[in-house]
């Protein structure tokens, strides 16, 4: 179908890959838990747009350029790691503020957690997606296994594979968003739980930054 071979195997692998935790999905879950469904989908839209850009770049051959040019790969890699570290520090600072203020109000009077005025979920999620050179390499390495080399229009094959990938991402992130809104009620009632969860997210983002720093083309 449109130059795509072994579609069932591709779909099975895609499900497993989508379910792996990463900075994108964790950020969407965090936004949904703090700000609700609408903000969660705003962040998810940033992820989908970022993935679309990466898939397009992969199909256009940018993956080969990154693989061949160590300097360019390093620039993108360290820029992405720095951004993830910045986000992690912001989460840890927010967690510290929550921890210090946990006894200032009774739990039943605690207001919903307000989003920082400067936070833009769509833009942050988009940048997290784009500053991941390994994702570009992944898309080309994974997709190419399911494209018929004899098909006359390989770009169309990439579009079909990318459409399935985005559909799987939509379903997965939607599940995370609605899970996050349920967690939000518990977080609003218990500042200690909220501080702990935010701290854990910050530590995980630091881990993602370290992992990206150690990545090789």
mmCIF file of C-alpha atoms in Angstrom:
data_model
loop_
_atom_site.group_PDB
_atom_site.id
_atom_site.type_symbol
_atom_site.label_atom_id
_atom_site.label_comp_id
_atom_site.label_asym_id
_atom_site.label_seq_id
_atom_site.Cartn_x
_atom_site.Cartn_y
_atom_site.Cartn_z
ATOM 1 C CA UNK A 1 0.000 0.000 0.000
ATOM 2 C CA UNK A 2 1.635 3.244 -1.215
ATOM 3 C CA UNK A 3 5.044 1.623 -1.039
ATOM 4 C CA UNK A 4 4.670 0.573 2.608
ATOM 5 C CA UNK A 5 5.696 -3.001 3.362
ATOM 6 C CA UNK A 6 4.977 -5.193 6.401
ATOM 7 C CA UNK A 7 2.462 -2.739 7.872
ATOM 8 C CA UNK A 8 1.405 -4.961 10.841
ATOM 9 C CA UNK A 9 5.016 -5.166 12.047
ATOM 10 C CA UNK A 10 5.382 -1.412 11.675
ATOM 11 C CA UNK A 11 2.236 -0.770 13.726
ATOM 12 C CA UNK A 12 3.333 -3.181 16.451
ATOM 13 C CA UNK A 13 6.747 -1.517 16.694
ATOM 14 C CA UNK A 14 5.151 1.924 16.610
ATOM 15 C CA UNK A 15 2.940 1.148 19.615
ATOM 16 C CA UNK A 16 5.933 0.009 21.654
ATOM 17 C CA UNK A 17 7.952 3.074 20.678
ATOM 18 C CA UNK A 18 5.155 5.533 21.443
ATOM 19 C CA UNK A 19 4.658 4.009 24.885
ATOM 20 C CA UNK A 20 8.292 4.576 25.852
ATOM 21 C CA UNK A 21 8.506 7.553 28.260
ATOM 22 C CA UNK A 22 10.278 10.625 26.979
ATOM 23 C CA UNK A 23 10.525 14.379 27.637
ATOM 24 C CA UNK A 24 7.661 15.166 25.237
ATOM 25 C CA UNK A 25 5.087 12.903 26.847
ATOM 26 C CA UNK A 26 6.232 13.796 30.353
ATOM 27 C CA UNK A 27 5.891 17.506 29.628
ATOM 28 C CA UNK A 28 2.382 17.060 28.211
ATOM 29 C CA UNK A 29 1.357 15.092 31.307
ATOM 30 C CA UNK A 30 2.856 17.767 33.559
ATOM 31 C CA UNK A 31 1.017 20.592 31.776
ATOM 32 C CA UNK A 32 -2.302 18.722 31.849
ATOM 33 C CA UNK A 33 -1.926 18.016 35.574
ATOM 34 C CA UNK A 34 -1.175 21.652 36.350
ATOM 35 C CA UNK A 35 -3.391 23.516 33.893
ATOM 36 C CA UNK A 36 -6.077 21.189 32.577
ATOM 37 C CA UNK A 37 -7.182 19.556 29.337
ATOM 38 C CA UNK A 38 -6.983 22.611 27.085
ATOM 39 C CA UNK A 39 -3.395 23.426 28.057
ATOM 40 C CA UNK A 40 -2.514 19.757 27.762
ATOM 41 C CA UNK A 41 -3.697 19.648 24.171
ATOM 42 C CA UNK A 42 -1.879 22.918 23.486
ATOM 43 C CA UNK A 43 1.356 21.248 24.587
ATOM 44 C CA UNK A 44 0.469 18.115 22.619
ATOM 45 C CA UNK A 45 0.003 20.242 19.496
ATOM 46 C CA UNK A 46 3.586 21.430 19.930
ATOM 47 C CA UNK A 47 4.739 17.815 20.069
ATOM 48 C CA UNK A 48 2.795 16.885 16.924
ATOM 49 C CA UNK A 49 4.096 19.881 14.992
ATOM 50 C CA UNK A 50 7.639 19.186 16.130
ATOM 51 C CA UNK A 51 7.392 15.534 15.123
ATOM 52 C CA UNK A 52 5.989 16.529 11.735
ATOM 53 C CA UNK A 53 8.970 18.802 11.157
ATOM 54 C CA UNK A 54 11.395 16.037 12.184
ATOM 55 C CA UNK A 55 9.706 13.514 9.900
ATOM 56 C CA UNK A 56 9.909 15.977 7.011
ATOM 57 C CA UNK A 57 13.581 16.672 7.710
ATOM 58 C CA UNK A 58 14.277 12.956 7.881
ATOM 59 C CA UNK A 59 12.611 12.351 4.522
ATOM 60 C CA UNK A 60 14.555 15.288 3.058
ATOM 61 C CA UNK A 61 17.881 13.754 4.059
ATOM 62 C CA UNK A 62 18.792 15.947 7.032
ATOM 63 C CA UNK A 63 19.375 12.789 9.083
ATOM 64 C CA UNK A 64 22.282 11.888 6.795
ATOM 65 C CA UNK A 65 23.704 15.394 7.184
ATOM 66 C CA UNK A 66 23.573 15.198 10.977
ATOM 67 C CA UNK A 67 25.134 11.751 10.951
ATOM 68 C CA UNK A 68 27.972 12.896 8.704
ATOM 69 C CA UNK A 69 28.653 16.231 10.411
ATOM 70 C CA UNK A 70 29.750 15.710 14.014
ATOM 71 C CA UNK A 71 29.967 19.458 14.704
ATOM 72 C CA UNK A 72 26.414 20.147 13.563
ATOM 73 C CA UNK A 73 25.110 17.138 15.485
ATOM 74 C CA UNK A 74 26.944 18.337 18.596
ATOM 75 C CA UNK A 75 25.503 21.856 18.341
ATOM 76 C CA UNK A 76 21.932 20.580 18.134
ATOM 77 C CA UNK A 77 22.570 17.966 20.826
ATOM 78 C CA UNK A 78 24.009 20.334 23.414
ATOM 79 C CA UNK A 79 21.437 23.031 22.673
ATOM 80 C CA UNK A 80 18.696 20.472 23.322
ATOM 81 C CA UNK A 81 20.370 19.262 26.517
ATOM 82 C CA UNK A 82 20.725 22.842 27.758
ATOM 83 C CA UNK A 83 17.037 23.524 27.147
ATOM 84 C CA UNK A 84 15.973 20.369 28.984
ATOM 85 C CA UNK A 85 18.234 21.351 31.885
ATOM 86 C CA UNK A 86 16.665 24.803 32.008
ATOM 87 C CA UNK A 87 13.198 23.271 32.156
ATOM 88 C CA UNK A 88 14.332 20.861 34.886
ATOM 89 C CA UNK A 89 15.706 23.703 37.011
ATOM 90 C CA UNK A 90 12.407 25.567 36.654
ATOM 91 C CA UNK A 91 10.482 22.497 37.826
ATOM 92 C CA UNK A 92 12.784 21.967 40.802
ATOM 93 C CA UNK A 93 12.477 25.612 41.830
ATOM 94 C CA UNK A 94 8.693 25.388 41.588
ATOM 95 C CA UNK A 95 8.757 22.220 43.692
ATOM 96 C CA UNK A 96 10.876 23.951 46.341
ATOM 97 C CA UNK A 97 8.385 26.831 46.486
ATOM 98 C CA UNK A 98 5.514 24.368 46.899
ATOM 99 C CA UNK A 99 7.383 22.536 49.642
ATOM 100 C CA UNK A 100 8.106 25.715 51.611
ATOM 101 C CA UNK A 101 4.495 26.932 51.350
ATOM 102 C CA UNK A 102 2.768 23.608 51.982
ATOM 103 C CA UNK A 103 1.616 24.622 55.491
ATOM 104 C CA UNK A 104 0.529 28.156 54.717
ATOM 105 C CA UNK A 105 -3.052 27.216 53.775
ATOM 106 C CA UNK A 106 -5.388 24.447 54.840
ATOM 107 C CA UNK A 107 -5.699 21.791 52.159
ATOM 108 C CA UNK A 108 -9.416 22.484 51.641
ATOM 109 C CA UNK A 109 -8.701 26.159 50.905
ATOM 110 C CA UNK A 110 -5.788 25.627 48.574
ATOM 111 C CA UNK A 111 -6.500 27.232 45.197
ATOM 112 C CA UNK A 112 -5.782 25.499 41.906
ATOM 113 C CA UNK A 113 -2.158 25.722 40.907
ATOM 114 C CA UNK A 114 -1.673 28.697 38.639
ATOM 115 C CA UNK A 115 0.387 28.451 35.515
ATOM 116 C CA UNK A 116 3.467 30.665 35.361
ATOM 117 C CA UNK A 117 2.637 33.765 33.339
ATOM 118 C CA UNK A 118 5.610 33.202 31.030
ATOM 119 C CA UNK A 119 4.913 29.538 30.277
ATOM 120 C CA UNK A 120 3.778 28.810 26.756
ATOM 121 C CA UNK A 121 3.039 25.077 26.537
ATOM 122 C CA UNK A 122 2.920 24.918 22.742
ATOM 123 C CA UNK A 123 6.256 26.653 22.266
ATOM 124 C CA UNK A 124 8.004 24.672 24.989
ATOM 125 C CA UNK A 125 6.765 21.334 23.668
ATOM 126 C CA UNK A 126 7.753 22.323 20.128
ATOM 127 C CA UNK A 127 11.298 23.257 21.190
ATOM 128 C CA UNK A 128 11.663 20.040 23.203
ATOM 129 C CA UNK A 129 10.741 18.082 20.076
ATOM 130 C CA UNK A 130 12.940 19.984 17.645
ATOM 131 C CA UNK A 131 16.106 20.005 19.769
ATOM 132 C CA UNK A 132 16.463 16.250 19.667
ATOM 133 C CA UNK A 133 18.788 15.179 16.847
ATOM 134 C CA UNK A 134 18.406 11.538 17.820
ATOM 135 C CA UNK A 135 14.714 11.777 16.925
ATOM 136 C CA UNK A 136 15.567 12.769 13.346
ATOM 137 C CA UNK A 137 17.945 9.828 13.075
ATOM 138 C CA UNK A 138 15.333 7.543 14.609
ATOM 139 C CA UNK A 139 12.614 8.505 12.154
ATOM 140 C CA UNK A 140 14.766 7.832 9.111
ATOM 141 C CA UNK A 141 16.199 4.592 10.556
ATOM 142 C CA UNK A 142 12.781 3.258 11.567
ATOM 143 C CA UNK A 143 10.735 4.403 8.599
ATOM 144 C CA UNK A 144 13.152 3.246 5.925
ATOM 145 C CA UNK A 145 12.730 -0.383 7.014
ATOM 146 C CA UNK A 146 9.098 -0.290 5.877
ATOM 147 C CA UNK A 147 9.481 1.535 2.562
ATOM 148 C CA UNK A 148 9.607 -0.504 -0.630
ATOM 149 C CA UNK A 149 12.883 0.537 -2.337
ATOM 150 C CA UNK A 150 11.297 -0.115 -5.708
ATOM 151 C CA UNK A 151 8.333 2.197 -5.153
ATOM 152 C CA UNK A 152 8.326 5.238 -7.447
ATOM 153 C CA UNK A 153 7.124 7.739 -4.832
ATOM 154 C CA UNK A 154 8.987 7.131 -1.547
ATOM 155 C CA UNK A 155 7.853 10.507 -0.181
ATOM 156 C CA UNK A 156 4.279 9.211 -0.233
ATOM 157 C CA UNK A 157 5.394 6.165 1.757
ATOM 158 C CA UNK A 158 6.878 8.474 4.402
ATOM 159 C CA UNK A 159 3.602 10.405 4.541
ATOM 160 C CA UNK A 160 1.634 7.202 5.177
ATOM 161 C CA UNK A 161 4.045 6.027 7.884
ATOM 162 C CA UNK A 162 4.093 9.478 9.458
ATOM 163 C CA UNK A 163 0.295 9.635 9.511
ATOM 164 C CA UNK A 164 0.112 6.370 11.451
ATOM 165 C CA UNK A 165 2.797 7.658 13.848
ATOM 166 C CA UNK A 166 0.898 10.865 14.521
ATOM 167 C CA UNK A 167 -2.365 8.968 15.066
ATOM 168 C CA UNK A 168 -0.683 6.735 17.645
ATOM 169 C CA UNK A 169 0.821 9.806 19.308
ATOM 170 C CA UNK A 170 -2.585 11.512 19.402
ATOM 171 C CA UNK A 171 -4.217 8.560 21.147
ATOM 172 C CA UNK A 172 -1.376 8.165 23.642
ATOM 173 C CA UNK A 173 -1.068 11.849 24.535
ATOM 174 C CA UNK A 174 -4.855 12.126 24.865
ATOM 175 C CA UNK A 175 -4.766 9.335 27.434
ATOM 176 C CA UNK A 176 -1.983 11.147 29.306
ATOM 177 C CA UNK A 177 -3.869 14.450 29.239
ATOM 178 C CA UNK A 178 -7.022 13.039 30.794
ATOM 179 C CA UNK A 179 -4.965 11.091 33.314
ATOM 180 C CA UNK A 180 -3.176 14.304 34.187
ATOM 181 C CA UNK A 181 -6.397 16.188 34.901
ATOM 182 C CA UNK A 182 -7.411 13.497 37.372
ATOM 183 C CA UNK A 183 -4.047 13.790 39.073
ATOM 184 C CA UNK A 184 -4.501 17.547 39.252
ATOM 185 C CA UNK A 185 -7.312 17.303 41.805
ATOM 186 C CA UNK A 186 -5.103 15.295 44.139
ATOM 187 C CA UNK A 187 -2.206 17.713 43.636
ATOM 188 C CA UNK A 188 -4.377 20.711 44.488
ATOM 189 C CA UNK A 189 -5.523 19.117 47.737
ATOM 190 C CA UNK A 190 -2.072 17.973 48.801
ATOM 191 C CA UNK A 191 0.824 20.341 48.354
ATOM 192 C CA UNK A 192 3.322 17.758 49.532
ATOM 193 C CA UNK A 193 2.206 15.372 46.769
ATOM 194 C CA UNK A 194 2.368 18.175 44.216
ATOM 195 C CA UNK A 195 5.861 19.172 45.318
ATOM 196 C CA UNK A 196 7.047 15.567 45.191
ATOM 197 C CA UNK A 197 5.625 14.981 41.708
ATOM 198 C CA UNK A 198 7.120 18.230 40.392
ATOM 199 C CA UNK A 199 10.500 17.314 41.892
ATOM 200 C CA UNK A 200 10.363 13.902 40.243
ATOM 201 C CA UNK A 201 9.562 15.500 36.879
ATOM 202 C CA UNK A 202 12.504 17.882 37.287
ATOM 203 C CA UNK A 203 14.883 15.023 38.073
ATOM 204 C CA UNK A 204 13.627 13.061 35.064
ATOM 205 C CA UNK A 205 14.213 16.046 32.787
ATOM 206 C CA UNK A 206 17.771 16.310 34.113
ATOM 207 C CA UNK A 207 18.139 12.634 33.240
ATOM 208 C CA UNK A 208 16.865 13.274 29.716
ATOM 209 C CA UNK A 209 19.397 16.106 29.362
ATOM 210 C CA UNK A 210 22.277 13.872 30.463
ATOM 211 C CA UNK A 211 21.142 11.095 28.141
ATOM 212 C CA UNK A 212 21.004 13.503 25.201
ATOM 213 C CA UNK A 213 24.464 14.863 26.065
ATOM 214 C CA UNK A 214 25.903 11.348 25.925
ATOM 215 C CA UNK A 215 24.184 10.510 22.628
ATOM 216 C CA UNK A 216 26.253 9.895 19.532
ATOM 217 C CA UNK A 217 25.303 10.213 15.883
#
